Short mmCIF file of N, CA and C in Angstrom, two decimals:
data_model
loop_
_atom_site.label_atom_id
_atom_site.label_comp_id
_atom_site.label_asym_id
_atom_site.label_seq_id
_atom_site.Cartn_x
_atom_site.Cartn_y
_atom_site.Cartn_z
N MET A 1 -17.30 63.52 -11.38
CA MET A 1 -18.46 63.02 -12.12
C MET A 1 -18.16 62.96 -13.62
N ARG A 2 -17.39 63.93 -14.09
CA ARG A 2 -17.06 63.98 -15.52
C ARG A 2 -16.28 62.74 -15.93
N LYS A 3 -15.36 62.32 -15.10
CA LYS A 3 -14.54 61.12 -15.39
C LYS A 3 -15.44 59.88 -15.49
N LEU A 4 -16.44 59.80 -14.62
CA LEU A 4 -17.36 58.67 -14.65
C LEU A 4 -18.08 58.59 -16.01
N PHE A 5 -18.56 59.71 -16.51
CA PHE A 5 -19.22 59.74 -17.81
C PHE A 5 -18.25 59.41 -18.93
N GLN A 6 -17.03 59.89 -18.81
CA GLN A 6 -16.04 59.62 -19.85
C GLN A 6 -15.72 58.13 -19.92
N TYR A 7 -15.45 57.54 -18.79
CA TYR A 7 -15.12 56.12 -18.78
C TYR A 7 -16.35 55.26 -19.09
N GLY A 8 -17.51 55.73 -18.68
CA GLY A 8 -18.75 55.05 -19.05
C GLY A 8 -18.96 55.06 -20.56
N GLY A 9 -18.61 56.17 -21.19
CA GLY A 9 -18.70 56.27 -22.65
C GLY A 9 -17.75 55.30 -23.34
N ILE A 10 -16.55 55.18 -22.79
CA ILE A 10 -15.58 54.22 -23.36
C ILE A 10 -16.10 52.79 -23.19
N ALA A 11 -16.60 52.48 -22.00
CA ALA A 11 -17.12 51.13 -21.73
C ALA A 11 -18.31 50.82 -22.66
N ALA A 12 -19.22 51.78 -22.83
CA ALA A 12 -20.37 51.57 -23.71
C ALA A 12 -19.92 51.35 -25.15
N SER A 13 -18.92 52.10 -25.57
CA SER A 13 -18.38 51.94 -26.92
C SER A 13 -17.79 50.55 -27.13
N ILE A 14 -17.03 50.10 -26.16
CA ILE A 14 -16.41 48.78 -26.25
C ILE A 14 -17.48 47.69 -26.29
N ILE A 15 -18.52 47.85 -25.49
CA ILE A 15 -19.62 46.87 -25.48
C ILE A 15 -20.33 46.85 -26.83
N LEU A 16 -20.62 48.03 -27.39
CA LEU A 16 -21.27 48.10 -28.70
C LEU A 16 -20.40 47.44 -29.78
N ILE A 17 -19.11 47.71 -29.74
CA ILE A 17 -18.20 47.12 -30.71
C ILE A 17 -18.14 45.60 -30.55
N ALA A 18 -18.11 45.13 -29.30
CA ALA A 18 -18.07 43.68 -29.04
C ALA A 18 -19.35 43.00 -29.53
N PHE A 19 -20.51 43.61 -29.22
CA PHE A 19 -21.76 43.03 -29.69
C PHE A 19 -21.84 43.08 -31.22
N GLY A 20 -21.35 44.14 -31.81
CA GLY A 20 -21.33 44.24 -33.27
C GLY A 20 -20.48 43.15 -33.90
N ALA A 21 -19.29 42.95 -33.33
CA ALA A 21 -18.40 41.90 -33.86
C ALA A 21 -19.04 40.52 -33.68
N GLY A 22 -19.64 40.29 -32.51
CA GLY A 22 -20.30 39.00 -32.25
C GLY A 22 -21.45 38.76 -33.19
N SER A 23 -22.26 39.78 -33.42
CA SER A 23 -23.39 39.66 -34.34
C SER A 23 -22.92 39.40 -35.77
N LEU A 24 -21.87 40.08 -36.16
CA LEU A 24 -21.31 39.90 -37.50
C LEU A 24 -20.80 38.47 -37.70
N VAL A 25 -20.05 37.98 -36.74
CA VAL A 25 -19.50 36.62 -36.82
C VAL A 25 -20.64 35.59 -36.82
N THR A 26 -21.61 35.78 -35.93
CA THR A 26 -22.74 34.85 -35.86
C THR A 26 -23.53 34.85 -37.16
N GLY A 27 -23.79 36.02 -37.71
CA GLY A 27 -24.53 36.12 -38.96
C GLY A 27 -23.82 35.46 -40.12
N ILE A 28 -22.52 35.72 -40.23
CA ILE A 28 -21.74 35.11 -41.32
C ILE A 28 -21.71 33.59 -41.16
N GLY A 29 -21.53 33.12 -39.94
CA GLY A 29 -21.52 31.67 -39.69
C GLY A 29 -22.86 31.03 -39.97
N GLY A 30 -23.95 31.69 -39.57
CA GLY A 30 -25.29 31.16 -39.81
C GLY A 30 -25.62 31.08 -41.28
N ARG A 31 -25.26 32.11 -41.99
CA ARG A 31 -25.51 32.15 -43.44
C ARG A 31 -24.73 31.04 -44.15
N ALA A 32 -23.48 30.87 -43.74
CA ALA A 32 -22.64 29.82 -44.35
C ALA A 32 -23.20 28.43 -44.04
N GLU A 33 -23.69 28.25 -42.82
CA GLU A 33 -24.25 26.93 -42.46
C GLU A 33 -25.50 26.60 -43.27
N VAL A 34 -26.37 27.59 -43.45
CA VAL A 34 -27.58 27.37 -44.27
C VAL A 34 -27.17 26.95 -45.67
N ARG A 35 -26.24 27.68 -46.24
CA ARG A 35 -25.84 27.40 -47.62
C ARG A 35 -25.10 26.07 -47.74
N ASP A 36 -24.29 25.72 -46.75
CA ASP A 36 -23.61 24.42 -46.77
C ASP A 36 -24.61 23.27 -46.70
N ASN A 37 -25.61 23.42 -45.83
CA ASN A 37 -26.62 22.37 -45.69
C ASN A 37 -27.45 22.21 -46.95
N LEU A 38 -27.81 23.32 -47.58
CA LEU A 38 -28.57 23.24 -48.83
C LEU A 38 -27.73 22.58 -49.92
N LYS A 39 -26.49 22.95 -50.00
CA LYS A 39 -25.60 22.37 -51.02
C LYS A 39 -25.46 20.86 -50.83
N ARG A 40 -25.34 20.45 -49.57
CA ARG A 40 -25.17 19.03 -49.25
C ARG A 40 -26.35 18.19 -49.72
N GLU A 41 -27.55 18.77 -49.71
CA GLU A 41 -28.75 18.02 -50.10
C GLU A 41 -28.87 17.83 -51.61
N GLN A 42 -28.12 18.55 -52.40
CA GLN A 42 -28.09 18.42 -53.86
C GLN A 42 -29.49 18.53 -54.49
N ILE A 43 -30.23 19.55 -54.08
CA ILE A 43 -31.58 19.80 -54.61
C ILE A 43 -31.44 20.55 -55.93
N VAL A 44 -32.10 20.04 -56.97
CA VAL A 44 -32.08 20.69 -58.27
C VAL A 44 -33.52 20.92 -58.71
N GLY A 45 -33.80 22.15 -59.13
CA GLY A 45 -35.14 22.51 -59.57
C GLY A 45 -35.50 21.87 -60.90
N THR A 46 -36.79 21.65 -61.08
CA THR A 46 -37.28 21.10 -62.35
C THR A 46 -37.43 22.25 -63.36
N PRO A 47 -37.48 21.93 -64.64
CA PRO A 47 -37.54 22.98 -65.67
C PRO A 47 -38.75 23.92 -65.54
N ASP A 48 -39.84 23.45 -64.94
CA ASP A 48 -41.04 24.30 -64.84
C ASP A 48 -41.07 25.18 -63.60
N MET A 49 -40.01 25.17 -62.82
CA MET A 49 -39.97 26.00 -61.61
C MET A 49 -39.49 27.41 -61.93
N ALA A 50 -39.47 28.25 -60.92
CA ALA A 50 -39.04 29.64 -61.09
C ALA A 50 -37.66 29.70 -61.73
N LYS A 51 -37.41 30.77 -62.43
CA LYS A 51 -36.16 30.94 -63.17
C LYS A 51 -34.93 30.78 -62.27
N SER A 52 -35.04 31.20 -61.01
CA SER A 52 -33.90 31.13 -60.11
C SER A 52 -33.48 29.70 -59.75
N VAL A 53 -34.40 28.73 -59.94
CA VAL A 53 -34.07 27.34 -59.60
C VAL A 53 -34.26 26.35 -60.73
N ALA A 54 -34.85 26.76 -61.83
CA ALA A 54 -35.09 25.83 -62.94
C ALA A 54 -33.78 25.25 -63.45
N ASN A 55 -33.66 23.92 -63.33
CA ASN A 55 -32.45 23.19 -63.75
C ASN A 55 -31.18 23.65 -63.04
N LYS A 56 -31.33 24.23 -61.86
CA LYS A 56 -30.17 24.71 -61.08
C LYS A 56 -30.19 24.10 -59.69
N GLN A 57 -29.01 23.98 -59.11
CA GLN A 57 -28.92 23.48 -57.74
C GLN A 57 -29.35 24.59 -56.78
N VAL A 58 -30.10 24.22 -55.76
CA VAL A 58 -30.56 25.15 -54.75
C VAL A 58 -29.41 25.37 -53.76
N LEU A 59 -28.94 26.62 -53.68
CA LEU A 59 -27.77 26.94 -52.85
C LEU A 59 -28.03 28.06 -51.84
N THR A 60 -29.15 28.77 -51.98
CA THR A 60 -29.43 29.90 -51.08
C THR A 60 -30.82 29.77 -50.49
N GLY A 61 -31.08 30.55 -49.47
CA GLY A 61 -32.40 30.56 -48.85
C GLY A 61 -33.48 31.00 -49.82
N ALA A 62 -33.18 32.01 -50.63
CA ALA A 62 -34.17 32.49 -51.60
C ALA A 62 -34.49 31.40 -52.63
N GLN A 63 -33.48 30.67 -53.05
CA GLN A 63 -33.72 29.56 -53.99
C GLN A 63 -34.52 28.45 -53.31
N ALA A 64 -34.27 28.20 -52.03
CA ALA A 64 -35.03 27.19 -51.29
C ALA A 64 -36.51 27.55 -51.24
N LYS A 65 -36.79 28.84 -51.02
CA LYS A 65 -38.18 29.29 -50.99
C LYS A 65 -38.83 29.12 -52.37
N ALA A 66 -38.11 29.45 -53.42
CA ALA A 66 -38.64 29.29 -54.78
C ALA A 66 -38.90 27.82 -55.08
N PHE A 67 -38.01 26.94 -54.64
CA PHE A 67 -38.20 25.50 -54.85
C PHE A 67 -39.43 25.02 -54.09
N ALA A 68 -39.62 25.51 -52.86
CA ALA A 68 -40.79 25.12 -52.06
C ALA A 68 -42.09 25.55 -52.75
N THR A 69 -42.07 26.70 -53.37
CA THR A 69 -43.24 27.17 -54.11
C THR A 69 -43.54 26.23 -55.29
N GLY A 70 -42.50 25.80 -55.98
CA GLY A 70 -42.66 24.84 -57.08
C GLY A 70 -43.19 23.51 -56.58
N MET A 71 -42.71 23.06 -55.43
CA MET A 71 -43.20 21.80 -54.86
C MET A 71 -44.69 21.88 -54.55
N ARG A 72 -45.12 23.00 -54.01
CA ARG A 72 -46.54 23.16 -53.69
C ARG A 72 -47.39 23.07 -54.96
N ARG A 73 -46.93 23.72 -56.01
CA ARG A 73 -47.66 23.67 -57.28
C ARG A 73 -47.73 22.23 -57.79
N HIS A 74 -46.61 21.50 -57.71
CA HIS A 74 -46.59 20.10 -58.16
C HIS A 74 -47.55 19.25 -57.32
N THR A 75 -47.60 19.51 -56.03
CA THR A 75 -48.48 18.72 -55.16
C THR A 75 -49.94 19.01 -55.46
N LEU A 76 -50.25 20.27 -55.71
CA LEU A 76 -51.63 20.60 -56.08
C LEU A 76 -52.01 19.92 -57.40
N GLU A 77 -51.08 19.87 -58.33
CA GLU A 77 -51.34 19.17 -59.60
C GLU A 77 -51.59 17.68 -59.35
N ALA A 78 -50.80 17.08 -58.46
CA ALA A 78 -50.91 15.64 -58.19
C ALA A 78 -52.20 15.28 -57.45
N THR A 79 -52.75 16.24 -56.72
CA THR A 79 -53.94 15.95 -55.91
C THR A 79 -55.20 16.59 -56.49
N GLY A 80 -55.14 16.98 -57.75
CA GLY A 80 -56.31 17.57 -58.39
C GLY A 80 -56.70 18.91 -57.81
N GLY A 81 -55.74 19.67 -57.30
CA GLY A 81 -56.01 21.00 -56.77
C GLY A 81 -56.49 21.00 -55.33
N GLN A 82 -56.49 19.83 -54.69
CA GLN A 82 -56.96 19.77 -53.31
C GLN A 82 -55.80 19.76 -52.33
N THR A 83 -56.01 20.45 -51.20
CA THR A 83 -55.02 20.41 -50.13
C THR A 83 -55.32 19.24 -49.21
N TYR A 84 -54.45 18.99 -48.28
CA TYR A 84 -54.59 17.88 -47.32
C TYR A 84 -55.96 17.93 -46.64
N ALA A 85 -56.32 19.09 -46.14
CA ALA A 85 -57.57 19.21 -45.37
C ALA A 85 -58.81 19.04 -46.23
N GLN A 86 -58.71 19.20 -47.54
CA GLN A 86 -59.86 19.09 -48.42
C GLN A 86 -60.13 17.66 -48.88
N MET A 87 -59.19 16.77 -48.65
CA MET A 87 -59.33 15.39 -49.14
C MET A 87 -59.89 14.47 -48.05
N GLY A 88 -60.58 13.45 -48.49
CA GLY A 88 -61.06 12.44 -47.55
C GLY A 88 -59.91 11.63 -46.97
N ARG A 89 -60.09 11.18 -45.74
CA ARG A 89 -59.04 10.41 -45.06
C ARG A 89 -58.85 9.03 -45.66
N PHE A 90 -59.94 8.46 -46.13
CA PHE A 90 -59.92 7.07 -46.60
C PHE A 90 -60.36 6.98 -48.05
N LEU A 91 -60.22 5.76 -48.61
CA LEU A 91 -60.78 5.45 -49.93
C LEU A 91 -61.92 4.47 -49.74
N ASP A 92 -63.02 4.67 -50.50
CA ASP A 92 -64.12 3.69 -50.42
C ASP A 92 -63.82 2.52 -51.36
N LYS A 93 -64.76 1.61 -51.49
CA LYS A 93 -64.54 0.41 -52.31
C LYS A 93 -64.34 0.74 -53.79
N ALA A 94 -64.86 1.89 -54.23
CA ALA A 94 -64.71 2.31 -55.62
C ALA A 94 -63.41 3.13 -55.82
N GLY A 95 -62.66 3.34 -54.75
CA GLY A 95 -61.42 4.11 -54.84
C GLY A 95 -61.61 5.61 -54.73
N LYS A 96 -62.78 6.03 -54.29
CA LYS A 96 -63.07 7.46 -54.14
C LYS A 96 -62.81 7.88 -52.69
N PRO A 97 -62.33 9.11 -52.49
CA PRO A 97 -62.06 9.59 -51.13
C PRO A 97 -63.33 9.71 -50.29
N THR A 98 -63.18 9.40 -49.01
CA THR A 98 -64.29 9.54 -48.06
C THR A 98 -63.72 9.78 -46.66
N ASN A 99 -64.51 10.44 -45.84
CA ASN A 99 -64.15 10.61 -44.43
C ASN A 99 -64.93 9.63 -43.55
N ASP A 100 -65.86 8.92 -44.14
CA ASP A 100 -66.71 7.99 -43.39
C ASP A 100 -66.00 6.64 -43.28
N GLU A 101 -65.60 6.30 -42.10
CA GLU A 101 -64.88 5.05 -41.85
C GLU A 101 -65.75 3.83 -42.16
N LYS A 102 -67.06 3.97 -42.04
CA LYS A 102 -67.98 2.85 -42.25
C LYS A 102 -68.08 2.46 -43.73
N VAL A 103 -67.90 3.43 -44.63
CA VAL A 103 -67.99 3.12 -46.07
C VAL A 103 -66.61 2.94 -46.70
N ALA A 104 -65.58 3.11 -45.90
CA ALA A 104 -64.21 2.97 -46.42
C ALA A 104 -63.90 1.52 -46.74
N ALA A 105 -63.09 1.33 -47.76
CA ALA A 105 -62.61 -0.03 -48.08
C ALA A 105 -61.72 -0.50 -46.93
N ILE A 106 -61.71 -1.80 -46.69
CA ILE A 106 -60.92 -2.36 -45.60
C ILE A 106 -59.70 -3.07 -46.17
N ASP A 107 -58.56 -2.77 -45.60
CA ASP A 107 -57.31 -3.43 -46.01
C ASP A 107 -57.36 -4.86 -45.46
N PRO A 108 -57.27 -5.87 -46.33
CA PRO A 108 -57.41 -7.25 -45.87
C PRO A 108 -56.28 -7.68 -44.93
N ARG A 109 -55.09 -7.09 -45.06
CA ARG A 109 -53.96 -7.47 -44.19
C ARG A 109 -54.09 -6.89 -42.79
N SER A 110 -54.48 -5.60 -42.72
CA SER A 110 -54.53 -4.96 -41.40
C SER A 110 -55.92 -4.96 -40.79
N GLY A 111 -56.94 -5.08 -41.65
CA GLY A 111 -58.31 -5.02 -41.15
C GLY A 111 -58.76 -3.60 -40.84
N LYS A 112 -57.96 -2.61 -41.25
CA LYS A 112 -58.28 -1.20 -41.00
C LYS A 112 -58.70 -0.53 -42.31
N PRO A 113 -59.38 0.63 -42.19
CA PRO A 113 -59.76 1.35 -43.41
C PRO A 113 -58.53 1.74 -44.24
N VAL A 114 -58.70 1.75 -45.56
CA VAL A 114 -57.61 2.09 -46.48
C VAL A 114 -57.41 3.60 -46.47
N ASP A 115 -56.18 4.03 -46.16
CA ASP A 115 -55.86 5.46 -46.16
C ASP A 115 -55.84 6.00 -47.58
N ASN A 116 -56.16 7.27 -47.71
CA ASN A 116 -56.10 7.96 -49.00
C ASN A 116 -54.63 8.29 -49.27
N PRO A 117 -53.99 7.63 -50.24
CA PRO A 117 -52.56 7.86 -50.47
C PRO A 117 -52.24 9.27 -50.97
N ALA A 118 -53.20 9.95 -51.56
CA ALA A 118 -52.95 11.32 -52.03
C ALA A 118 -52.69 12.26 -50.86
N ARG A 119 -53.27 11.96 -49.70
CA ARG A 119 -53.01 12.79 -48.52
C ARG A 119 -51.57 12.64 -48.06
N ASN A 120 -50.99 11.47 -48.27
CA ASN A 120 -49.60 11.26 -47.88
C ASN A 120 -48.64 12.14 -48.69
N ILE A 121 -49.04 12.46 -49.91
CA ILE A 121 -48.23 13.38 -50.71
C ILE A 121 -48.12 14.72 -49.98
N TRP A 122 -49.24 15.17 -49.41
CA TRP A 122 -49.23 16.45 -48.68
C TRP A 122 -48.39 16.38 -47.43
N VAL A 123 -48.41 15.25 -46.74
CA VAL A 123 -47.58 15.12 -45.53
C VAL A 123 -46.11 15.28 -45.90
N THR A 124 -45.69 14.62 -46.95
CA THR A 124 -44.30 14.72 -47.40
C THR A 124 -43.99 16.13 -47.89
N GLU A 125 -44.89 16.69 -48.69
CA GLU A 125 -44.68 18.05 -49.22
C GLU A 125 -44.57 19.06 -48.10
N THR A 126 -45.42 18.95 -47.11
CA THR A 126 -45.40 19.90 -45.99
C THR A 126 -44.09 19.80 -45.23
N ALA A 127 -43.63 18.60 -44.97
CA ALA A 127 -42.36 18.43 -44.25
C ALA A 127 -41.20 19.04 -45.03
N LEU A 128 -41.14 18.75 -46.32
CA LEU A 128 -40.03 19.24 -47.13
C LEU A 128 -40.08 20.76 -47.34
N THR A 129 -41.27 21.30 -47.64
CA THR A 129 -41.35 22.74 -47.86
C THR A 129 -41.13 23.52 -46.57
N THR A 130 -41.51 22.94 -45.44
CA THR A 130 -41.24 23.60 -44.16
C THR A 130 -39.74 23.71 -43.95
N ALA A 131 -39.01 22.66 -44.25
CA ALA A 131 -37.55 22.70 -44.11
C ALA A 131 -36.95 23.72 -45.07
N LEU A 132 -37.44 23.76 -46.30
CA LEU A 132 -36.93 24.72 -47.28
C LEU A 132 -37.24 26.16 -46.86
N ASN A 133 -38.46 26.40 -46.42
CA ASN A 133 -38.83 27.74 -45.98
C ASN A 133 -38.09 28.15 -44.71
N THR A 134 -37.76 27.18 -43.87
CA THR A 134 -36.95 27.47 -42.69
C THR A 134 -35.54 27.90 -43.11
N SER A 135 -35.03 27.31 -44.16
CA SER A 135 -33.72 27.74 -44.69
C SER A 135 -33.78 29.19 -45.14
N PHE A 136 -34.86 29.55 -45.82
CA PHE A 136 -35.04 30.94 -46.24
C PHE A 136 -35.07 31.87 -45.03
N PHE A 137 -35.85 31.49 -44.02
CA PHE A 137 -35.97 32.31 -42.81
C PHE A 137 -34.63 32.41 -42.08
N ALA A 138 -33.94 31.28 -41.95
CA ALA A 138 -32.65 31.28 -41.25
C ALA A 138 -31.63 32.16 -41.97
N GLU A 139 -31.61 32.10 -43.29
CA GLU A 139 -30.67 32.94 -44.03
C GLU A 139 -31.06 34.41 -43.89
N SER A 140 -32.34 34.71 -43.83
CA SER A 140 -32.79 36.09 -43.64
C SER A 140 -32.38 36.61 -42.26
N VAL A 141 -32.52 35.77 -41.24
CA VAL A 141 -32.10 36.16 -39.89
C VAL A 141 -30.59 36.37 -39.85
N ALA A 142 -29.84 35.52 -40.53
CA ALA A 142 -28.38 35.67 -40.58
C ALA A 142 -28.00 36.97 -41.27
N THR A 143 -28.69 37.31 -42.34
CA THR A 143 -28.42 38.57 -43.04
C THR A 143 -28.73 39.75 -42.13
N PHE A 144 -29.83 39.67 -41.38
CA PHE A 144 -30.18 40.72 -40.43
C PHE A 144 -29.09 40.85 -39.36
N ALA A 145 -28.58 39.73 -38.88
CA ALA A 145 -27.51 39.76 -37.86
C ALA A 145 -26.25 40.43 -38.43
N ILE A 146 -25.95 40.17 -39.69
CA ILE A 146 -24.79 40.81 -40.33
C ILE A 146 -25.00 42.32 -40.40
N VAL A 147 -26.17 42.74 -40.85
CA VAL A 147 -26.46 44.18 -40.96
C VAL A 147 -26.42 44.84 -39.59
N MET A 148 -27.01 44.19 -38.60
CA MET A 148 -26.99 44.75 -37.24
C MET A 148 -25.57 44.79 -36.69
N GLY A 149 -24.78 43.79 -37.00
CA GLY A 149 -23.39 43.77 -36.56
C GLY A 149 -22.61 44.95 -37.12
N VAL A 150 -22.78 45.21 -38.40
CA VAL A 150 -22.10 46.35 -39.03
C VAL A 150 -22.59 47.65 -38.39
N ALA A 151 -23.90 47.77 -38.18
CA ALA A 151 -24.46 48.98 -37.57
C ALA A 151 -23.91 49.19 -36.16
N LEU A 152 -23.85 48.12 -35.37
CA LEU A 152 -23.32 48.24 -34.01
C LEU A 152 -21.83 48.60 -34.02
N LEU A 153 -21.09 48.04 -34.95
CA LEU A 153 -19.67 48.41 -35.06
C LEU A 153 -19.52 49.89 -35.40
N LEU A 154 -20.32 50.38 -36.32
CA LEU A 154 -20.25 51.79 -36.70
C LEU A 154 -20.67 52.70 -35.54
N VAL A 155 -21.75 52.36 -34.87
CA VAL A 155 -22.22 53.17 -33.75
C VAL A 155 -21.19 53.14 -32.61
N GLY A 156 -20.70 51.95 -32.29
CA GLY A 156 -19.70 51.83 -31.22
C GLY A 156 -18.43 52.59 -31.55
N GLY A 157 -17.97 52.47 -32.79
CA GLY A 157 -16.77 53.20 -33.21
C GLY A 157 -16.98 54.70 -33.16
N GLY A 158 -18.12 55.16 -33.66
CA GLY A 158 -18.43 56.59 -33.62
C GLY A 158 -18.55 57.10 -32.20
N PHE A 159 -19.19 56.34 -31.35
CA PHE A 159 -19.34 56.73 -29.95
C PHE A 159 -17.98 56.79 -29.26
N LEU A 160 -17.10 55.86 -29.59
CA LEU A 160 -15.75 55.85 -29.02
C LEU A 160 -14.97 57.09 -29.46
N VAL A 161 -15.06 57.43 -30.74
CA VAL A 161 -14.37 58.64 -31.23
C VAL A 161 -14.88 59.88 -30.51
N LEU A 162 -16.19 60.00 -30.36
CA LEU A 162 -16.76 61.15 -29.65
C LEU A 162 -16.33 61.18 -28.19
N THR A 163 -16.35 60.04 -27.55
CA THR A 163 -15.97 59.97 -26.14
C THR A 163 -14.50 60.35 -25.96
N LEU A 164 -13.63 59.82 -26.80
CA LEU A 164 -12.21 60.15 -26.69
C LEU A 164 -11.97 61.64 -26.98
N ARG A 165 -12.74 62.19 -27.88
CA ARG A 165 -12.62 63.62 -28.19
C ARG A 165 -12.99 64.45 -26.97
N VAL A 166 -14.04 64.06 -26.29
CA VAL A 166 -14.47 64.77 -25.08
C VAL A 166 -13.42 64.61 -23.98
N LEU A 167 -12.80 63.44 -23.89
CA LEU A 167 -11.78 63.20 -22.86
C LEU A 167 -10.58 64.12 -23.04
N ARG A 168 -10.26 64.43 -24.27
CA ARG A 168 -9.07 65.26 -24.54
C ARG A 168 -9.33 66.74 -24.33
N GLN A 169 -10.59 67.15 -24.32
CA GLN A 169 -10.88 68.57 -24.13
C GLN A 169 -10.77 68.92 -22.66
N PRO A 170 -10.09 69.97 -22.35
CA PRO A 170 -9.98 70.37 -20.94
C PRO A 170 -11.32 70.89 -20.44
N SER A 171 -11.56 70.72 -19.15
CA SER A 171 -12.81 71.20 -18.58
C SER A 171 -12.76 72.71 -18.47
N ALA A 172 -13.92 73.33 -18.35
CA ALA A 172 -13.99 74.80 -18.29
C ALA A 172 -13.26 75.35 -17.07
N LYS A 173 -13.24 74.65 -15.94
CA LYS A 173 -12.58 75.10 -14.72
C LYS A 173 -11.07 75.11 -14.86
N SER A 174 -10.55 74.16 -15.62
CA SER A 174 -9.09 74.04 -15.72
C SER A 174 -8.48 74.98 -16.76
N VAL A 175 -9.32 75.62 -17.57
CA VAL A 175 -8.81 76.55 -18.58
C VAL A 175 -8.63 77.91 -17.90
N ARG A 176 -7.39 78.43 -17.91
CA ARG A 176 -7.11 79.74 -17.32
C ARG A 176 -6.85 80.74 -18.42
N GLN A 177 -7.26 81.92 -18.16
CA GLN A 177 -6.98 82.97 -19.13
C GLN A 177 -5.52 83.38 -19.01
N PRO A 178 -4.90 83.74 -20.13
CA PRO A 178 -3.53 84.21 -20.03
C PRO A 178 -3.44 85.48 -19.19
N ARG A 179 -2.26 85.75 -18.54
CA ARG A 179 -2.09 86.90 -17.64
C ARG A 179 -2.32 88.21 -18.37
N ALA A 180 -1.93 88.29 -19.61
CA ALA A 180 -2.09 89.54 -20.33
C ALA A 180 -3.56 89.88 -20.49
N ALA A 181 -4.41 88.86 -20.71
CA ALA A 181 -5.84 89.11 -20.86
C ALA A 181 -6.45 89.51 -19.53
N VAL A 182 -5.95 88.97 -18.41
CA VAL A 182 -6.46 89.32 -17.07
C VAL A 182 -6.09 90.76 -16.76
N ALA A 183 -4.85 91.18 -17.06
CA ALA A 183 -4.39 92.53 -16.77
C ALA A 183 -5.13 93.55 -17.60
N ALA A 184 -5.50 93.21 -18.81
CA ALA A 184 -6.18 94.16 -19.70
C ALA A 184 -7.59 94.43 -19.24
N SER A 185 -8.17 93.54 -18.50
CA SER A 185 -9.56 93.75 -18.10
C SER A 185 -9.65 94.47 -16.85
#
C-alpha cells in the first residue's frame, strides 16, 4: 500500500507540473496575442484621455480600458449627455428626437421614418468599447493563467520533492536495531 501512495504522489506531482507548464504557456501566448492585436489596430489616445493613453498608442489591456472610458466620455459629449436608451429613435420634421413614428419626419427616398443619427454614434461606441474592454478582460485572464501556472509548478515541484523524500526513507518494519543494542536490552 505504501508503494501505491508513493507512486501516486509522483504521478500527482507530474500532473501538477504539466498543468502548471500548460497554464503558463497558454497565459503567455494569450497575453501576447492581445497585445499584438491591439498594436495592429494602431489606436492612439486623444490628448484629453487618461494619462496612460493620451497621445500614446494603445498596447495593453489596461490602456484599452482607459481608451474605452475616453470614448464613452466623447460619446456622451456628442449626444448631449444622453445614452442610447435615453434618445428618441427618430427625428421629427423640426429635427428633434421622438419615439413616435407618426410624428417622425419621412425619408423621401425610402418612405420610412428618419432615424436619429445620434443613436448610431452609440451603436458604434458600444461595439468599439466592448472590443476594447474584452481586450482588458482577456489580458487579465491571461495574467491569471500565468500566475496559476507558476503556482501549480511550485506546488507540483514541492510535492515531488516531498514524495521523493518519503520514498527514500526506509519503512519502520525494515529498520532493524543493531545487534549490540538488542544484546544490551
